[in-house]
Amino acid sequence: MKLFEALPKELFSVLASPNRELYADALDVLYAAYQEKLKIPEEMLYSMLRSKLEQQLADANFEGEDIDEDELRDISGRARFLIRKLWGKGWFEKERGENFKEYITVPGYSSRLLELFHQLRDDSPARGYSYVFGTYSSLKVAYEGDNVYDKMAAVYSAYDNTRDLIKLLQMIYHNVKHFFQKQVEMHEVNEVLASHFDDFGQRVVEAYIRPLKIKDSVPKYRVYIERYLTDWAEDESTLMALANAALQDRRGATLKACRSDLLQKMFWVKDQYNSIEHEYLDEIDWQVRRYTRATTQKIENLTNHDQNIRGNLNYLLQALSRNRRATDLVEQIQPVFQLHEQSFLSERSLWYRRRPGKRTRSAPVLIEETPVDAMASAQAMRLLNTEYDRVAVAAYVEQWLAASGICYSKDMNLDNDKAYVMSLLAVLAGHRSDAAYQIEVLDGSFTENGYTIPQLVITRKEDKSES
């Protein structure tokens, strides 16, 4: 089934309108009425909207909304418009009672969404979960008793608790990454401290991570949970009795299907508890350590940065106040700090933003191109042809080869730019067919005196076979 086959197509339109904050508060009021009474009279919802959203209704701008002039006139009319709007978009339905009063009914999809929205708005830390201990406790009581139905129910309860535990661990892991991202966007020490100790410490560590280490510890109860499930799975008579109880409870269509389902859930729970420490708890611990280390480093960096600025300013002001010849000192540091004498204090006495001046148009400056000196170019060409021609390169290579007839990169003595240029020209000339030597380029490079060239082996062509 597609999503909007189960939901009204315009259900979320109120949360995308300019007045989405008002509609979100109205949905929270609807959830409060839904939690308070089984039968919700329309007048009760109307009174709750008026009393809890009076200021929001007065400040709201309903421009572009399909609100009547009579409804727009006062708070009562605006509250009536909220009820009409939410009813029209499918957040609740109406029914008429025996006393001809209008009552509000909340569909299943709406009640789930309202509960989700309320949980997202709730700032109080979560408390009271005990998935691991609940699994251990139900299995232990059923294992020590003789009631087959209790054992069957304990298996399904262990499966549900383990699945909820995995969801909780996934939520914790991603929640830590969420706090990591929030910390990156913070630039004040107090914000980082409040986020770490108040938000992360209370909502993550105290609510979830600490119980996993103490009260709801996986290592503490894992062995017992696996032992109970293993004993039931290996005892065929007990397994068939559990399958019969599951069939009577309509957990499956046939006895074979119930037996297979029970085995599947037992082995799944065991596999999860075997891998939960490595795949979930260790990853969460690593993520928490990484977040804590990053928070400590950020607080230290922000504190030191602030301390350096404050310390330098304090030192400067003390030097100016204690020195009788402060005028000379001000003249010395004024080009750097731009200090000015103040005869009175105002909001701009310590600092103000410098405004750029207006740009003015001026006459364009013509750039004259300097012609190339022909004599200088010819002289440069003659210099290049005499210093770095083929004969000079060949003579330079002969100096490297000497009597041995072989030379490596480390033997070239790259002491100056000329030696470096000659090594490059030697590589280029060595690939010519008429060259008196042959160059082999190896993997890697060689660096000497700041000059880097490839690893080379130079040999005379007549000596190549011998080397």
CSV table of C-alpha atoms in Angstrom, one decimal:
chain,number,residue,atom,x,y,z
A,1,MET,CA,0.0,0.0,0.0
A,2,LYS,CA,1.3,3.5,-0.9
A,3,LEU,CA,1.6,6.1,1.8
A,4,PHE,CA,-1.2,8.4,0.6
A,5,GLU,CA,-3.5,5.5,0.2
A,6,ALA,CA,-3.5,5.2,4.0
A,7,LEU,CA,-3.3,8.9,4.7
A,8,PRO,CA,-5.3,11.9,3.4
A,9,LYS,CA,-3.5,13.7,0.6
A,10,GLU,CA,-3.6,17.1,2.3
A,11,LEU,CA,-2.8,15.8,5.8
A,12,PHE,CA,0.6,17.5,6.1
A,13,SER,CA,-0.3,20.7,4.2
A,14,VAL,CA,-1.0,22.5,7.6
A,15,LEU,CA,2.7,21.8,8.6
A,16,ALA,CA,3.9,23.5,5.3
A,17,SER,CA,1.9,26.7,5.6
A,18,PRO,CA,3.2,30.0,6.9
A,19,ASN,CA,1.3,29.4,10.2
A,20,ARG,CA,2.8,25.9,10.7
A,21,GLU,CA,4.0,26.9,14.3
A,22,LEU,CA,0.4,27.6,15.2
A,23,TYR,CA,-0.9,24.4,13.6
A,24,ALA,CA,1.8,22.4,15.3
A,25,ASP,CA,0.7,23.8,18.7
A,26,ALA,CA,-2.9,23.0,17.9
A,27,LEU,CA,-2.0,19.4,17.1
A,28,ASP,CA,-0.3,19.1,20.5
A,29,VAL,CA,-3.5,20.4,22.1
A,30,LEU,CA,-5.5,17.8,20.2
A,31,TYR,CA,-3.1,15.1,21.5
A,32,ALA,CA,-3.6,16.4,25.0
A,33,ALA,CA,-7.4,16.2,24.6
A,34,TYR,CA,-7.0,12.7,23.1
A,35,GLN,CA,-5.0,11.6,26.1
A,36,GLU,CA,-7.3,13.2,28.6
A,37,LYS,CA,-10.7,11.8,27.7
A,38,LEU,CA,-12.1,8.8,25.8
A,39,LYS,CA,-14.9,10.8,24.3
A,40,ILE,CA,-13.8,14.3,23.2
A,41,PRO,CA,-16.6,16.9,22.9
A,42,GLU,CA,-15.9,19.5,20.2
A,43,GLU,CA,-16.6,22.2,22.8
A,44,MET,CA,-13.8,20.8,25.0
A,45,LEU,CA,-11.3,21.0,22.2
A,46,TYR,CA,-12.5,24.5,21.4
A,47,SER,CA,-12.0,25.6,25.0
A,48,MET,CA,-8.5,24.1,25.2
A,49,LEU,CA,-7.4,25.8,22.0
A,50,ARG,CA,-8.7,29.2,23.3
A,51,SER,CA,-7.0,28.9,26.7
A,52,LYS,CA,-3.7,27.4,25.6
A,53,LEU,CA,-3.2,29.3,22.3
A,54,GLU,CA,-4.7,32.6,23.0
A,55,GLN,CA,-1.6,34.7,22.4
A,56,GLN,CA,-0.6,32.7,19.3
A,57,LEU,CA,-4.1,33.1,17.8
A,58,ALA,CA,-4.0,36.8,18.5
A,59,ASP,CA,-0.6,37.2,16.8
A,60,ALA,CA,-1.2,34.9,13.8
A,61,ASN,CA,-1.5,36.3,10.3
A,62,PHE,CA,-4.1,34.4,8.4
A,63,GLU,CA,-3.5,36.1,5.1
A,64,GLY,CA,-4.1,33.6,2.2
A,65,GLU,CA,-6.0,31.2,4.5
A,66,ASP,CA,-9.7,30.3,3.8
A,67,ILE,CA,-10.9,32.0,7.0
A,68,ASP,CA,-14.1,33.9,7.1
A,69,GLU,CA,-14.4,37.5,8.3
A,70,ASP,CA,-16.5,36.5,11.2
A,71,GLU,CA,-13.9,33.9,12.3
A,72,LEU,CA,-11.0,36.4,11.8
A,73,ARG,CA,-12.7,39.0,14.1
A,74,ASP,CA,-11.8,37.6,17.5
A,75,ILE,CA,-10.0,34.7,19.3
A,76,SER,CA,-13.2,32.5,19.4
A,77,GLY,CA,-13.6,32.7,15.7
A,78,ARG,CA,-9.9,31.9,15.1
A,79,ALA,CA,-10.2,28.9,17.4
A,80,ARG,CA,-13.2,27.7,15.4
A,81,PHE,CA,-11.2,28.1,12.2
A,82,LEU,CA,-8.4,25.9,13.6
A,83,ILE,CA,-10.9,23.1,14.3
A,84,ARG,CA,-12.4,23.5,10.9
A,85,LYS,CA,-9.0,23.5,9.3
A,86,LEU,CA,-7.7,20.4,11.1
A,87,TRP,CA,-10.9,18.5,10.5
A,88,GLY,CA,-10.9,19.4,6.8
A,89,LYS,CA,-7.3,18.1,6.4
A,90,GLY,CA,-8.1,14.8,8.0
A,91,TRP,CA,-6.4,15.1,11.4
A,92,PHE,CA,-9.7,14.1,13.2
A,93,GLU,CA,-13.2,13.1,12.4
A,94,LYS,CA,-16.6,14.1,13.9
A,95,GLU,CA,-19.5,12.1,15.0
A,96,ARG,CA,-22.8,13.1,16.6
A,97,GLY,CA,-23.7,11.6,19.9
A,98,GLU,CA,-27.0,10.5,21.3
A,99,ASN,CA,-27.4,14.0,22.9
A,100,PHE,CA,-26.9,15.6,19.5
A,101,LYS,CA,-23.4,16.9,20.6
A,102,GLU,CA,-20.5,16.9,18.2
A,103,TYR,CA,-17.7,14.5,19.3
A,104,ILE,CA,-14.2,14.2,17.9
A,105,THR,CA,-12.7,10.9,17.0
A,106,VAL,CA,-9.0,10.5,16.1
A,107,PRO,CA,-8.1,7.9,13.4
A,108,GLY,CA,-5.3,5.4,14.0
A,109,TYR,CA,-2.8,7.1,11.6
A,110,SER,CA,-3.5,10.5,13.3
A,111,SER,CA,-3.0,9.1,16.8
A,112,ARG,CA,0.3,7.6,15.9
A,113,LEU,CA,1.5,10.9,14.3
A,114,LEU,CA,0.3,13.0,17.2
A,115,GLU,CA,2.2,10.8,19.6
A,116,LEU,CA,5.3,11.0,17.5
A,117,PHE,CA,5.1,14.8,17.3
A,118,HIS,CA,4.6,15.0,21.1
A,119,GLN,CA,7.6,12.8,21.7
A,120,LEU,CA,9.8,15.0,19.4
A,121,ARG,CA,8.6,18.1,21.3
A,122,ASP,CA,9.2,16.5,24.7
A,123,ASP,CA,12.4,17.7,26.4
A,124,SER,CA,12.3,15.4,29.4
A,125,PRO,CA,14.9,12.6,29.2
A,126,ALA,CA,13.8,9.1,28.6
A,127,ARG,CA,13.8,6.7,31.6
A,128,GLY,CA,12.6,3.3,32.5
A,129,TYR,CA,13.5,1.0,29.6
A,130,SER,CA,14.8,-2.4,30.5
A,131,TYR,CA,14.9,-4.6,27.4
A,132,VAL,CA,17.8,-6.8,28.5
A,133,PHE,CA,16.6,-7.3,32.1
A,134,GLY,CA,13.0,-7.8,30.9
A,135,THR,CA,14.1,-10.5,28.5
A,136,TYR,CA,16.2,-12.2,31.2
A,137,SER,CA,13.5,-12.0,33.8
A,138,SER,CA,10.7,-13.4,31.6
A,139,LEU,CA,12.8,-16.2,30.4
A,140,LYS,CA,14.0,-17.1,33.9
A,141,VAL,CA,10.5,-17.2,35.4
A,142,ALA,CA,9.2,-19.3,32.5
A,143,TYR,CA,12.3,-21.6,32.6
A,144,GLU,CA,11.9,-22.3,36.3
A,145,GLY,CA,8.1,-22.8,36.0
A,146,ASP,CA,6.0,-25.6,34.4
A,147,ASN,CA,3.6,-23.5,32.4
A,148,VAL,CA,4.1,-24.1,28.7
A,149,TYR,CA,2.2,-21.0,27.7
A,150,ASP,CA,4.5,-18.8,29.8
A,151,LYS,CA,7.5,-20.3,28.1
A,152,MET,CA,6.0,-19.7,24.6
A,153,ALA,CA,5.1,-16.1,25.6
A,154,ALA,CA,8.6,-15.6,27.0
A,155,VAL,CA,10.1,-16.5,23.7
A,156,TYR,CA,8.0,-14.0,21.7
A,157,SER,CA,8.6,-11.4,24.4
A,158,ALA,CA,12.4,-12.0,24.2
A,159,TYR,CA,12.1,-11.5,20.4
A,160,ASP,CA,10.2,-8.3,20.8
A,161,ASN,CA,12.4,-6.9,23.5
A,162,THR,CA,15.6,-7.7,21.5
A,163,ARG,CA,14.2,-6.0,18.4
A,164,ASP,CA,13.3,-2.9,20.4
A,165,LEU,CA,16.8,-3.0,21.9
A,166,ILE,CA,18.4,-3.1,18.5
A,167,LYS,CA,16.3,-0.1,17.5
A,168,LEU,CA,17.3,1.7,20.6
A,169,LEU,CA,21.0,1.1,20.0
A,170,GLN,CA,20.7,2.3,16.4
A,171,MET,CA,19.0,5.5,17.7
A,172,ILE,CA,21.7,6.1,20.3
A,173,TYR,CA,24.5,5.7,17.6
A,174,HIS,CA,22.9,8.2,15.2
A,175,ASN,CA,22.0,10.5,18.1
A,176,VAL,CA,25.6,10.8,19.0
A,177,LYS,CA,26.5,11.7,15.4
A,178,HIS,CA,23.7,14.3,15.6
A,179,PHE,CA,25.3,15.9,18.7
A,180,PHE,CA,28.7,15.7,16.8
A,181,GLN,CA,27.2,17.8,14.0
A,182,LYS,CA,25.7,20.3,16.4
A,183,GLN,CA,29.0,20.8,18.1
A,184,VAL,CA,30.7,21.7,14.8
A,185,GLU,CA,28.4,24.6,14.4
A,186,MET,CA,29.1,26.0,17.9
A,187,HIS,CA,31.6,28.8,18.5
A,188,GLU,CA,31.1,29.7,22.1
A,189,VAL,CA,32.5,27.8,25.1
A,190,ASN,CA,29.2,28.1,27.1
A,191,GLU,CA,27.3,26.6,24.2
A,192,VAL,CA,29.6,23.6,23.9
A,193,LEU,CA,29.5,23.0,27.7
A,194,ALA,CA,25.7,23.3,27.8
A,195,SER,CA,25.3,20.9,24.9
A,196,HIS,CA,27.8,18.4,26.3
A,197,PHE,CA,26.6,18.3,30.0
A,198,ASP,CA,23.0,19.2,29.7
A,199,ASP,CA,21.8,17.9,26.3
A,200,PHE,CA,24.2,15.0,25.6
A,201,GLY,CA,24.8,14.1,29.2
A,202,GLN,CA,21.2,13.9,30.2
A,203,ARG,CA,19.5,12.8,27.0
A,204,VAL,CA,22.0,10.3,25.8
A,205,VAL,CA,24.4,9.2,28.6
A,206,GLU,CA,22.1,9.2,31.6
A,207,ALA,CA,19.1,8.1,29.6
A,208,TYR,CA,20.5,5.3,27.5
A,209,ILE,CA,24.3,4.6,27.8
A,210,ARG,CA,24.5,4.4,31.6
A,211,PRO,CA,21.7,1.8,31.9
A,212,LEU,CA,23.3,-0.3,29.3
A,213,LYS,CA,26.5,-0.4,31.4
A,214,ILE,CA,24.8,-0.9,34.8
A,215,LYS,CA,21.1,-1.9,35.2
A,216,ASP,CA,20.4,-3.2,31.7
A,217,SER,CA,23.9,-4.6,30.9
A,218,VAL,CA,24.1,-7.0,28.0
A,219,PRO,CA,27.3,-8.9,29.3
A,220,LYS,CA,25.6,-9.4,32.7
A,221,TYR,CA,22.5,-11.2,31.3
A,222,ARG,CA,23.6,-12.5,27.9
A,223,VAL,CA,24.9,-16.0,29.1
A,224,TYR,CA,21.6,-16.7,31.0
A,225,ILE,CA,19.4,-15.7,28.0
A,226,GLU,CA,21.4,-17.9,25.6
A,227,ARG,CA,21.3,-20.8,28.0
A,228,TYR,CA,17.5,-20.7,28.5
A,229,LEU,CA,16.9,-20.5,24.8
A,230,THR,CA,19.4,-23.2,23.9
A,231,ASP,CA,17.9,-25.7,26.4
A,232,TRP,CA,14.4,-25.2,24.9
A,233,ALA,CA,15.6,-25.4,21.3
A,234,GLU,CA,17.5,-28.6,21.9
A,235,ASP,CA,14.7,-30.4,23.8
A,236,GLU,CA,12.3,-31.7,21.1
A,237,SER,CA,9.5,-32.4,23.6
A,238,THR,CA,9.6,-28.9,25.0
A,239,LEU,CA,9.8,-27.4,21.5
A,240,MET,CA,6.7,-29.3,20.4
A,241,ALA,CA,4.9,-28.2,23.5
A,242,LEU,CA,5.8,-24.6,22.8
A,243,ALA,CA,4.7,-25.1,19.2
A,244,ASN,CA,1.3,-26.4,20.4
A,245,ALA,CA,0.9,-23.4,22.7
A,246,ALA,CA,1.8,-21.1,19.8
A,247,LEU,CA,-0.8,-22.8,17.6
A,248,GLN,CA,-3.5,-22.4,20.2
A,249,ASP,CA,-2.5,-18.7,20.5
A,250,ARG,CA,-2.8,-18.5,16.7
A,251,ARG,CA,0.8,-17.5,16.2
A,252,GLY,CA,0.9,-19.6,13.0
A,253,ALA,CA,-1.4,-21.6,10.7
A,254,THR,CA,0.1,-25.1,11.3
A,255,LEU,CA,2.1,-26.8,14.0
A,256,LYS,CA,5.1,-27.0,11.7
A,257,ALA,CA,4.9,-23.3,11.0
A,258,CYS,CA,4.7,-22.5,14.7
A,259,ARG,CA,7.7,-24.8,15.5
A,260,SER,CA,9.7,-23.2,12.7
A,261,ASP,CA,8.8,-19.7,13.8
A,262,LEU,CA,9.8,-20.4,17.4
A,263,LEU,CA,13.2,-21.8,16.3
A,264,GLN,CA,13.8,-18.9,14.0
A,265,LYS,CA,13.1,-16.4,16.8
A,266,MET,CA,15.2,-18.3,19.4
A,267,PHE,CA,18.2,-18.5,17.1
A,268,TRP,CA,17.8,-14.8,16.0
A,269,VAL,CA,17.8,-13.7,19.7
A,270,LYS,CA,20.9,-15.8,20.4
A,271,ASP,CA,22.7,-14.4,17.3
A,272,GLN,CA,21.9,-10.9,18.3
A,273,TYR,CA,23.2,-11.3,21.8
A,274,ASN,CA,26.4,-12.9,20.5
A,275,SER,CA,27.1,-10.0,18.2
A,276,ILE,CA,25.5,-7.1,20.0
A,277,GLU,CA,28.6,-6.2,22.0
A,278,HIS,CA,30.9,-6.0,19.0
A,279,GLU,CA,28.5,-4.6,16.4
A,280,TYR,CA,26.6,-2.1,18.5
A,281,LEU,CA,28.0,-1.5,22.0
A,282,ASP,CA,31.6,-1.2,20.9
A,283,GLU,CA,30.7,1.1,18.0
A,284,ILE,CA,28.6,3.3,20.4
A,285,ASP,CA,31.5,3.4,22.9
A,286,TRP,CA,33.9,4.4,20.2
A,287,GLN,CA,31.6,7.1,18.9
A,288,VAL,CA,31.0,8.5,22.5
A,289,ARG,CA,34.8,8.5,23.1
A,290,ARG,CA,35.4,10.3,19.8
A,291,TYR,CA,32.7,12.9,20.6
A,292,THR,CA,34.0,13.4,24.1
A,293,ARG,CA,37.5,13.8,22.9
A,294,ALA,CA,36.4,16.3,20.2
A,295,THR,CA,34.4,18.3,22.8
A,296,THR,CA,37.4,18.5,25.2
A,297,GLN,CA,39.6,19.6,22.4
A,298,LYS,CA,37.1,22.2,21.2
A,299,ILE,CA,36.6,23.6,24.8
A,300,GLU,CA,40.4,23.7,25.3
A,301,ASN,CA,40.9,25.5,21.9
A,302,LEU,CA,38.1,28.0,22.6
A,303,THR,CA,39.3,28.6,26.1
A,304,ASN,CA,43.0,29.1,25.1
A,305,HIS,CA,42.0,31.4,22.2
A,306,ASP,CA,39.8,33.5,24.5
A,307,GLN,CA,42.5,33.5,27.2
A,308,ASN,CA,45.2,34.7,24.8
A,309,ILE,CA,43.1,37.6,23.6
A,310,ARG,CA,42.0,38.6,27.0
A,311,GLY,CA,45.4,38.1,28.5
A,312,ASN,CA,47.1,40.2,25.8
A,313,LEU,CA,44.5,43.0,26.2
A,314,ASN,CA,44.9,42.9,30.0
A,315,TYR,CA,48.7,43.1,29.8
A,316,LEU,CA,48.4,46.0,27.4
A,317,LEU,CA,46.0,48.0,29.5
A,318,GLN,CA,48.0,47.4,32.7
A,319,ALA,CA,51.2,48.6,30.9
A,320,LEU,CA,49.5,51.8,29.8
A,321,SER,CA,48.0,52.5,33.2
A,322,ARG,CA,51.2,52.0,35.2
A,323,ASN,CA,53.6,53.7,32.9
A,324,ARG,CA,53.9,57.5,33.5
A,325,ARG,CA,55.2,58.0,30.0
A,326,ALA,CA,52.2,56.3,28.4
A,327,THR,CA,52.1,58.8,25.6
A,328,ASP,CA,55.4,57.5,24.1
A,329,LEU,CA,54.1,53.9,24.5
A,330,VAL,CA,50.9,54.7,22.8
A,331,GLU,CA,52.7,56.3,19.9
A,332,GLN,CA,54.8,53.1,19.5
A,333,ILE,CA,51.9,50.6,19.5
A,334,GLN,CA,49.4,52.8,17.8
A,335,PRO,CA,50.3,51.7,14.2
A,336,VAL,CA,49.5,48.1,15.3
A,337,PHE,CA,46.5,48.4,17.6
A,338,GLN,CA,45.1,51.7,16.5
A,339,LEU,CA,44.6,53.0,20.0
A,340,HIS,CA,43.1,56.5,20.5
A,341,GLU,CA,42.6,58.6,23.5
A,342,GLN,CA,39.1,58.6,24.9
A,343,SER,CA,37.6,61.5,26.8
A,344,PHE,CA,34.2,59.8,27.2
A,345,LEU,CA,32.8,56.3,26.7
A,346,SER,CA,30.1,55.5,24.2
A,347,GLU,CA,28.9,52.4,22.3
A,348,ARG,CA,31.7,53.0,19.7
A,349,SER,CA,34.5,53.8,22.2
A,350,LEU,CA,36.1,50.3,22.2
A,351,TRP,CA,35.3,49.1,18.7
A,352,TYR,CA,33.2,49.8,15.6
A,353,ARG,CA,33.1,48.3,12.2
A,354,ARG,CA,35.0,50.2,9.6
A,355,ARG,CA,32.8,51.2,6.6
A,356,PRO,CA,34.4,51.1,3.2
A,357,GLY,CA,34.4,54.4,1.3
A,358,LYS,CA,32.6,55.0,-1.9
A,359,ARG,CA,34.5,54.2,-5.1
A,360,THR,CA,35.0,57.1,-7.5
A,361,ARG,CA,35.6,56.8,-11.2
A,362,SER,CA,39.0,57.8,-12.6
A,363,ALA,CA,40.6,58.1,-16.0
A,364,PRO,CA,41.9,54.8,-17.2
A,365,VAL,CA,45.7,54.2,-17.2
A,366,LEU,CA,47.2,53.2,-20.5
A,367,ILE,CA,49.8,50.5,-20.3
A,368,GLU,CA,52.6,50.8,-22.9
A,369,GLU,CA,54.0,47.6,-24.2
A,370,THR,CA,57.8,47.6,-24.2
A,371,PRO,CA,59.2,46.2,-27.5
A,372,VAL,CA,61.5,43.2,-27.4
A,373,ASP,CA,65.2,44.1,-27.8
A,374,ALA,CA,66.4,42.1,-30.9
A,375,MET,CA,70.0,42.3,-29.7
A,376,ALA,CA,69.2,41.0,-26.3
A,377,SER,CA,67.2,38.1,-27.7
A,378,ALA,CA,70.1,37.2,-30.1
A,379,GLN,CA,72.6,37.3,-27.2
A,380,ALA,CA,70.4,35.1,-25.1
A,381,MET,CA,70.1,32.6,-27.9
A,382,ARG,CA,73.8,32.5,-28.4
A,383,LEU,CA,74.3,31.9,-24.7
A,384,LEU,CA,71.8,29.0,-24.7
A,385,ASN,CA,73.4,27.5,-27.7
A,386,THR,CA,76.9,27.6,-26.3
A,387,GLU,CA,76.1,26.6,-22.7
A,388,TYR,CA,73.4,23.9,-23.3
A,389,ASP,CA,74.0,22.6,-26.9
A,390,ARG,CA,74.4,18.9,-27.7
A,391,VAL,CA,78.2,19.1,-27.5
A,392,ALA,CA,78.1,20.6,-24.0
A,393,VAL,CA,75.6,18.0,-22.9
A,394,ALA,CA,77.6,15.2,-24.3
A,395,ALA,CA,80.8,16.5,-22.6
A,396,TYR,CA,78.9,16.8,-19.3
A,397,VAL,CA,77.7,13.2,-19.5
A,398,GLU,CA,81.3,12.0,-20.3
A,399,GLN,CA,82.4,13.7,-17.0
A,400,TRP,CA,79.8,11.6,-15.2
A,401,LEU,CA,80.7,8.4,-17.0
A,402,ALA,CA,84.5,8.8,-16.5
A,403,ALA,CA,86.5,5.6,-16.9
A,404,SER,CA,83.8,3.2,-15.5
A,405,GLY,CA,81.4,3.9,-18.3
A,406,ILE,CA,78.4,3.8,-16.0
A,407,CYS,CA,76.7,6.5,-13.9
A,408,TYR,CA,73.8,6.6,-11.5
A,409,SER,CA,71.7,9.5,-10.2
A,410,LYS,CA,73.6,9.7,-7.0
A,411,ASP,CA,76.9,10.2,-8.9
A,412,MET,CA,75.7,13.3,-10.8
A,413,ASN,CA,76.5,15.8,-7.9
A,414,LEU,CA,73.6,18.1,-8.4
A,415,ASP,CA,75.2,21.2,-6.7
A,416,ASN,CA,73.7,24.0,-8.8
A,417,ASP,CA,71.1,24.8,-11.4
A,418,LYS,CA,73.4,24.1,-14.3
A,419,ALA,CA,74.0,20.5,-13.1
A,420,TYR,CA,70.2,20.0,-12.7
A,421,VAL,CA,69.4,21.4,-16.2
A,422,MET,CA,72.2,19.2,-17.7
A,423,SER,CA,70.6,16.1,-16.1
A,424,LEU,CA,67.3,16.9,-17.7
A,425,LEU,CA,68.8,17.7,-21.1
A,426,ALA,CA,70.9,14.4,-20.8
A,427,VAL,CA,67.6,12.4,-20.5
A,428,LEU,CA,66.2,14.1,-23.5
A,429,ALA,CA,69.3,13.7,-25.6
A,430,GLY,CA,69.8,10.1,-24.5
A,431,HIS,CA,66.6,9.0,-26.4
A,432,ARG,CA,68.1,10.1,-29.7
A,433,SER,CA,69.5,7.3,-32.0
A,434,ASP,CA,72.8,9.1,-32.6
A,435,ALA,CA,73.6,9.6,-28.9
A,436,ALA,CA,76.8,8.0,-27.6
A,437,TYR,CA,75.2,6.8,-24.4
A,438,GLN,CA,72.0,5.2,-23.3
A,439,ILE,CA,69.7,6.1,-20.3
A,440,GLU,CA,67.5,3.7,-18.4
A,441,VAL,CA,64.8,5.3,-16.1
A,442,LEU,CA,64.0,3.2,-13.0
A,443,ASP,CA,61.2,3.5,-10.5
A,444,GLY,CA,61.5,6.1,-7.8
A,445,SER,CA,63.3,9.5,-7.6
A,446,PHE,CA,66.5,10.9,-6.2
A,447,THR,CA,66.8,14.2,-4.3
A,448,GLU,CA,70.1,16.1,-3.7
A,449,ASN,CA,70.5,19.7,-2.5
A,450,GLY,CA,66.8,20.4,-3.2
A,451,TYR,CA,66.9,19.1,-6.8
A,452,THR,CA,64.7,16.0,-7.6
A,453,ILE,CA,65.3,13.8,-10.6
A,454,PRO,CA,64.2,10.2,-11.5
A,455,GLN,CA,66.4,7.3,-10.7
A,456,LEU,CA,68.7,7.0,-13.8
A,457,VAL,CA,71.3,4.6,-15.1
A,458,ILE,CA,73.6,6.0,-17.8
A,459,THR,CA,75.9,3.8,-19.8
A,460,ARG,CA,78.0,4.1,-22.9
A,461,LYS,CA,76.5,2.2,-25.8
A,462,GLU,CA,79.7,0.2,-26.4
A,463,ASP,CA,79.7,-0.8,-22.7
A,464,LYS,CA,76.0,-1.7,-22.5
A,465,SER,CA,76.5,-5.4,-23.1
A,466,GLU,CA,79.2,-5.6,-20.4
A,467,SER,CA,77.2,-3.8,-17.7
